[in-house]
PDB file of C-alpha atoms and ligand atoms in Angstrom:
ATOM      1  CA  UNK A 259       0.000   0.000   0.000  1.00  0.00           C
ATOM      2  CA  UNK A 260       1.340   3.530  -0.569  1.00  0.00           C
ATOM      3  CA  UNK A 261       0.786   5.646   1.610  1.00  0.00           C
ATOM      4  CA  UNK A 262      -1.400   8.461   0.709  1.00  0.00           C
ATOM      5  CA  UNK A 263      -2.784   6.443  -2.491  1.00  0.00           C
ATOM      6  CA  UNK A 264      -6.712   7.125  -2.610  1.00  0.00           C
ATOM      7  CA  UNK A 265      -6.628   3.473  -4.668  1.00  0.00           C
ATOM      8  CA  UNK A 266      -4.766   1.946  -2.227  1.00  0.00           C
ATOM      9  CA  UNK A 267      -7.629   2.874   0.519  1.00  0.00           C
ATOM     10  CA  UNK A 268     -10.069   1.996  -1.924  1.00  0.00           C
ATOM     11  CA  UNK A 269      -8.635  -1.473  -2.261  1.00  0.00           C
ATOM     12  CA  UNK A 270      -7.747  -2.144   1.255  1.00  0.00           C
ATOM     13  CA  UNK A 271     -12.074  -0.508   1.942  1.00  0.00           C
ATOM     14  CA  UNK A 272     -10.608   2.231   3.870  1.00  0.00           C
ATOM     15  CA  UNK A 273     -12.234   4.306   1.618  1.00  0.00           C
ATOM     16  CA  UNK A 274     -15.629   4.069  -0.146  1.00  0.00           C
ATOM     17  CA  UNK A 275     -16.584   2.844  -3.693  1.00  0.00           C
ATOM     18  CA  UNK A 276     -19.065   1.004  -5.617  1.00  0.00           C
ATOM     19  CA  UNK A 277     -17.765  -1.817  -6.502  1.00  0.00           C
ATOM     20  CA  UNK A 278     -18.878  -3.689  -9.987  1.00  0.00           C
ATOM     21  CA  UNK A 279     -16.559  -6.311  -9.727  1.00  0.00           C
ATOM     22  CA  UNK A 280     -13.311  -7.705  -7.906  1.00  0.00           C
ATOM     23  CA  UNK A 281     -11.190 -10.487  -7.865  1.00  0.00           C
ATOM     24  CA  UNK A 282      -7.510 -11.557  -6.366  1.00  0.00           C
ATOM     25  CA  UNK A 283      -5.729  -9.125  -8.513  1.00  0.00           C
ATOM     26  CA  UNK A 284      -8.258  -6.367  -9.311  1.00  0.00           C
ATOM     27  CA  UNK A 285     -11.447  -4.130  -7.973  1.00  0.00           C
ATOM     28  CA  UNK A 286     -13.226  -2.196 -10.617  1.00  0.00           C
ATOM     29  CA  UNK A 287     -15.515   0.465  -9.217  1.00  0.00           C
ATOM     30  CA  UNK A 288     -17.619   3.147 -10.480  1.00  0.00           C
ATOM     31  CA  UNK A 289     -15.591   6.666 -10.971  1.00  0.00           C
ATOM     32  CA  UNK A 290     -17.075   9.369  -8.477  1.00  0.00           C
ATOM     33  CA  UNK A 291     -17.169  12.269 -11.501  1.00  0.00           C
ATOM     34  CA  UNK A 292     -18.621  10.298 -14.683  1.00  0.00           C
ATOM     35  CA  UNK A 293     -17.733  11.617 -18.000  1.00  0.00           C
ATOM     36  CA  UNK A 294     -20.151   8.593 -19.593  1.00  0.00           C
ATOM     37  CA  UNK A 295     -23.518   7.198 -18.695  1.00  0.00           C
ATOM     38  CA  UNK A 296     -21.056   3.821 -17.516  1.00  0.00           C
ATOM     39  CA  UNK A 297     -17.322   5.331 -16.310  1.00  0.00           C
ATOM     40  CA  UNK A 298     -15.984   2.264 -14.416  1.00  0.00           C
ATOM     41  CA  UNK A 299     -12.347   2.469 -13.122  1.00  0.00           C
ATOM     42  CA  UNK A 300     -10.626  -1.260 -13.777  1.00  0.00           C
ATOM     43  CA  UNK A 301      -7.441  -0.864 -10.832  1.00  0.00           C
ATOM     44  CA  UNK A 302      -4.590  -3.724 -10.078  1.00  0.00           C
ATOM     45  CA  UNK A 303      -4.722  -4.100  -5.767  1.00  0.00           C
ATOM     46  CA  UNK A 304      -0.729  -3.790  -6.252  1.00  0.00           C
ATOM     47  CA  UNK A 305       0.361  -0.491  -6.324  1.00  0.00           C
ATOM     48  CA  UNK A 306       1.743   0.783  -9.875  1.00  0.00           C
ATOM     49  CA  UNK A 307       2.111   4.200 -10.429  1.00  0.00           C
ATOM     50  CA  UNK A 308       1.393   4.085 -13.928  1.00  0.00           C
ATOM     51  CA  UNK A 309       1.644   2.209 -17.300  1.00  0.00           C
ATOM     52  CA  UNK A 310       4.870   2.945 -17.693  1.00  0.00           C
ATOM     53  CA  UNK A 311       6.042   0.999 -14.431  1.00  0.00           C
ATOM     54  CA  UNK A 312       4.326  -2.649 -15.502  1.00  0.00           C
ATOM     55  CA  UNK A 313       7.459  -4.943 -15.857  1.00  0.00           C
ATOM     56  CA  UNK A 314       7.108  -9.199 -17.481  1.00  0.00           C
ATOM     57  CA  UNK A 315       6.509 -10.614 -14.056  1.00  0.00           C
ATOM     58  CA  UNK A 316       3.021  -8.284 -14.423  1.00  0.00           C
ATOM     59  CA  UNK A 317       1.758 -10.098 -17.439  1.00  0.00           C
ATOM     60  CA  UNK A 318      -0.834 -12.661 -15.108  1.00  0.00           C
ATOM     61  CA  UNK A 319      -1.895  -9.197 -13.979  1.00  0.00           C
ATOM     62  CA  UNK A 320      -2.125  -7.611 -17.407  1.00  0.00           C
ATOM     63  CA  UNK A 321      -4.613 -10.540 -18.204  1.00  0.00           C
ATOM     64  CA  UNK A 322      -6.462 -10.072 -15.312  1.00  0.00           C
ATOM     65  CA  UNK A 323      -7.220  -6.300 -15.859  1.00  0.00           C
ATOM     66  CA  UNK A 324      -8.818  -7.271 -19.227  1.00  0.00           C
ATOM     67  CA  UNK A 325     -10.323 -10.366 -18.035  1.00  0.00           C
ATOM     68  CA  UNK A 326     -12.114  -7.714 -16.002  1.00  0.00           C
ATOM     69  CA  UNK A 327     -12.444  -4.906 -18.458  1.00  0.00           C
ATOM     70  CA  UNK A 328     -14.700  -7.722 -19.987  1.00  0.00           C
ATOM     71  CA  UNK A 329     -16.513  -8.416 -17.078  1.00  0.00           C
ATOM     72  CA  UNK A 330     -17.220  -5.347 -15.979  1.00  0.00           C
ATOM     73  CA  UNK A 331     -18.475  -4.342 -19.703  1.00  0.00           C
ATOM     74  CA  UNK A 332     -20.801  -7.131 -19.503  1.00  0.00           C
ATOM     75  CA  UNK A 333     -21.880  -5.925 -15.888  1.00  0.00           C
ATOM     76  CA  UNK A 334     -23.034  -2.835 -17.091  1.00  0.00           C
ATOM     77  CA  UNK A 335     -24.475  -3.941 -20.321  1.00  0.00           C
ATOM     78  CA  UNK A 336     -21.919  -1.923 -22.779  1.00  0.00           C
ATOM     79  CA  UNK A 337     -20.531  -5.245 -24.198  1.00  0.00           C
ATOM     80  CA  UNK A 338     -22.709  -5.228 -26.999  1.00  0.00           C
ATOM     81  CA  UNK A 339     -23.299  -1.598 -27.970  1.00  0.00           C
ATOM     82  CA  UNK A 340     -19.327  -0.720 -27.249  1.00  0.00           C
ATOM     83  CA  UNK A 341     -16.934   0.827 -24.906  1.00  0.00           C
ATOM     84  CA  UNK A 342     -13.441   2.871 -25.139  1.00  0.00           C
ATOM     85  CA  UNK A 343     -10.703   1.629 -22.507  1.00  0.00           C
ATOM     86  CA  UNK A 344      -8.319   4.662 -21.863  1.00  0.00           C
ATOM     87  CA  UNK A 345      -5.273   4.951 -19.335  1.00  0.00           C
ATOM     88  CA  UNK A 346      -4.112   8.323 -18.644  1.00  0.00           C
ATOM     89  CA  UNK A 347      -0.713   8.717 -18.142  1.00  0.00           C
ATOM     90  CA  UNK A 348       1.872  11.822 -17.281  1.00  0.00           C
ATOM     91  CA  UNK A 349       0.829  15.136 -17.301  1.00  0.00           C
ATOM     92  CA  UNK A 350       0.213  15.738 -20.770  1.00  0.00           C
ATOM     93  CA  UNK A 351      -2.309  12.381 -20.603  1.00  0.00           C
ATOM     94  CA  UNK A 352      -4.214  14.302 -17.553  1.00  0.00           C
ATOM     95  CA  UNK A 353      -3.486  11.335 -15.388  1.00  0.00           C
ATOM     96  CA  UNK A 354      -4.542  12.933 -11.819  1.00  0.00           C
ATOM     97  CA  UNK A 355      -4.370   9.975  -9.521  1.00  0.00           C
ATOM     98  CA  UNK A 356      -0.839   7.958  -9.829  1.00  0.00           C
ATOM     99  CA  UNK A 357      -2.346   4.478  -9.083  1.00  0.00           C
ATOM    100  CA  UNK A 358      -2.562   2.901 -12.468  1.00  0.00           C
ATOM    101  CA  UNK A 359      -6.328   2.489 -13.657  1.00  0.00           C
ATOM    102  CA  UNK A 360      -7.759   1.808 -16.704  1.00  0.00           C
ATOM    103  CA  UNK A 361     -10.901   4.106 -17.503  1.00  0.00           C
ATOM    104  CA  UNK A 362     -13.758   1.638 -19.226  1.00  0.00           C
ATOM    105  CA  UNK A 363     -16.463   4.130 -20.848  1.00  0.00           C
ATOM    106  CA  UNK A 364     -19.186   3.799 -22.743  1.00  0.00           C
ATOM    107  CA  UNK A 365     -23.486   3.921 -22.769  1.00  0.00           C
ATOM    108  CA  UNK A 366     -23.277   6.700 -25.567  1.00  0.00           C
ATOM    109  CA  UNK A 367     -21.035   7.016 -28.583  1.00  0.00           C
ATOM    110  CA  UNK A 368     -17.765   8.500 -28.122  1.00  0.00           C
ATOM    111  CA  UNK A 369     -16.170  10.971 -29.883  1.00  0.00           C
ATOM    112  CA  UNK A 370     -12.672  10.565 -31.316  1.00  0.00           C
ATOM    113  CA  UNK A 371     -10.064  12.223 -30.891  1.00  0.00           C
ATOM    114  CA  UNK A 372     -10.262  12.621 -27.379  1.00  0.00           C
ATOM    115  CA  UNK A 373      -9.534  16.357 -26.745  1.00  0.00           C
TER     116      UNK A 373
HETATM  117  P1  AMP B 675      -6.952  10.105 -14.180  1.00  0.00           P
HETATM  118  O1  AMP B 675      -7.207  11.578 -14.369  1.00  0.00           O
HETATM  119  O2  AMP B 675      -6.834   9.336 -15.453  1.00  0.00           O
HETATM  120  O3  AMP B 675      -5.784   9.873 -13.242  1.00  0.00           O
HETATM  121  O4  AMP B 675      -8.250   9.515 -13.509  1.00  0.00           O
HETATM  122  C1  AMP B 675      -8.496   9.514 -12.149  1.00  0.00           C
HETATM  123  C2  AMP B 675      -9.971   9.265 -12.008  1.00  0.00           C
HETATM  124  O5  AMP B 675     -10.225   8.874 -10.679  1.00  0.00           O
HETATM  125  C3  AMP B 675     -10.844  10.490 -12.272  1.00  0.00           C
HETATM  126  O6  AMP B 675     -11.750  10.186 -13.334  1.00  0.00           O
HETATM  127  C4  AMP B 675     -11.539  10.737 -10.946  1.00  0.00           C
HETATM  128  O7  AMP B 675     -12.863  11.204 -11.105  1.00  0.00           O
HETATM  129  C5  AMP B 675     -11.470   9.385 -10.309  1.00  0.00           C
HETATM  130  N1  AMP B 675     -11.494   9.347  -8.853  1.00  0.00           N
HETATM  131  C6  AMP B 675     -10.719  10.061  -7.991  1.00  0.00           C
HETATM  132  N2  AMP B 675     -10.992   9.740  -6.720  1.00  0.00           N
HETATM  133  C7  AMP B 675     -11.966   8.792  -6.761  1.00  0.00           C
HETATM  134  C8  AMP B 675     -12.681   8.052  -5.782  1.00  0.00           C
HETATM  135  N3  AMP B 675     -12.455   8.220  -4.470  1.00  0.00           N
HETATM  136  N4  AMP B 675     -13.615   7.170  -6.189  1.00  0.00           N
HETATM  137  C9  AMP B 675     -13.858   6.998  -7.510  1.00  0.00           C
HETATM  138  N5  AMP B 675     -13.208   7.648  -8.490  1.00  0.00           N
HETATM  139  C10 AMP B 675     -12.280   8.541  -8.136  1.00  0.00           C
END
């Protein structure tokens, strides 16, 4: 756990969420400002700053984020209409909280490019 990580007290339920799905390696909640009718936040329970820090021995937990991503599309019934999977990283990607998390949107089209 780092300390001061609002993910990290998410994960050890120090601090609240809604929770659509979680497993040994991941919790997937709902994010508390949605920019989508679903905006579900996929997040490993081992602290990663961002993409950028994954190494090999992550690659079980590489599956298991998209394992969920799936799940939690299916969940919230975007599987079939469509969804965008974003990860913000750095300051030029707007990434605000440095626990890595994969953004799952969707439940109205998207526009592209993101600005
Ligand atoms: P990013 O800007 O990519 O780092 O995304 C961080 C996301 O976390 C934002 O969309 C926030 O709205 C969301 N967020 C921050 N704190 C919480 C929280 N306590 N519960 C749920 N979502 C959060």
């Amino acid at each position: 756990m780092a300390q001061g990580c609002i993910f990290c007290r998410i994960v050890e339920g120090e601090s609240p969420a809604r929770k659509v799905y979680e497993d040994e390696a991941v919790v997937a909640f709902h994010d508390i400002a949605p920019q989508a009718p679903v905006h579900v936040l996929v997040i490993p329970r081992k602290h990663i700053p961002s993409v950028l820090e994954l190494e090999e021995s992550d690659a079980p937990l590489v599956w298991a984020i998209h394992r969920a991503i799936r799940e939690v599309a299916q969940r919230t019934g975007i599987a079939e209409s469509g969804l965008r999977v974003v990860t913000n990283c750095g300051k030029d990607g707007h990434q605000t909280v440095f626990h890595l998390h994969y953004h799952v949107l969707g439940g109205r089209g998207l526009g592209w490019p993101p600005g």
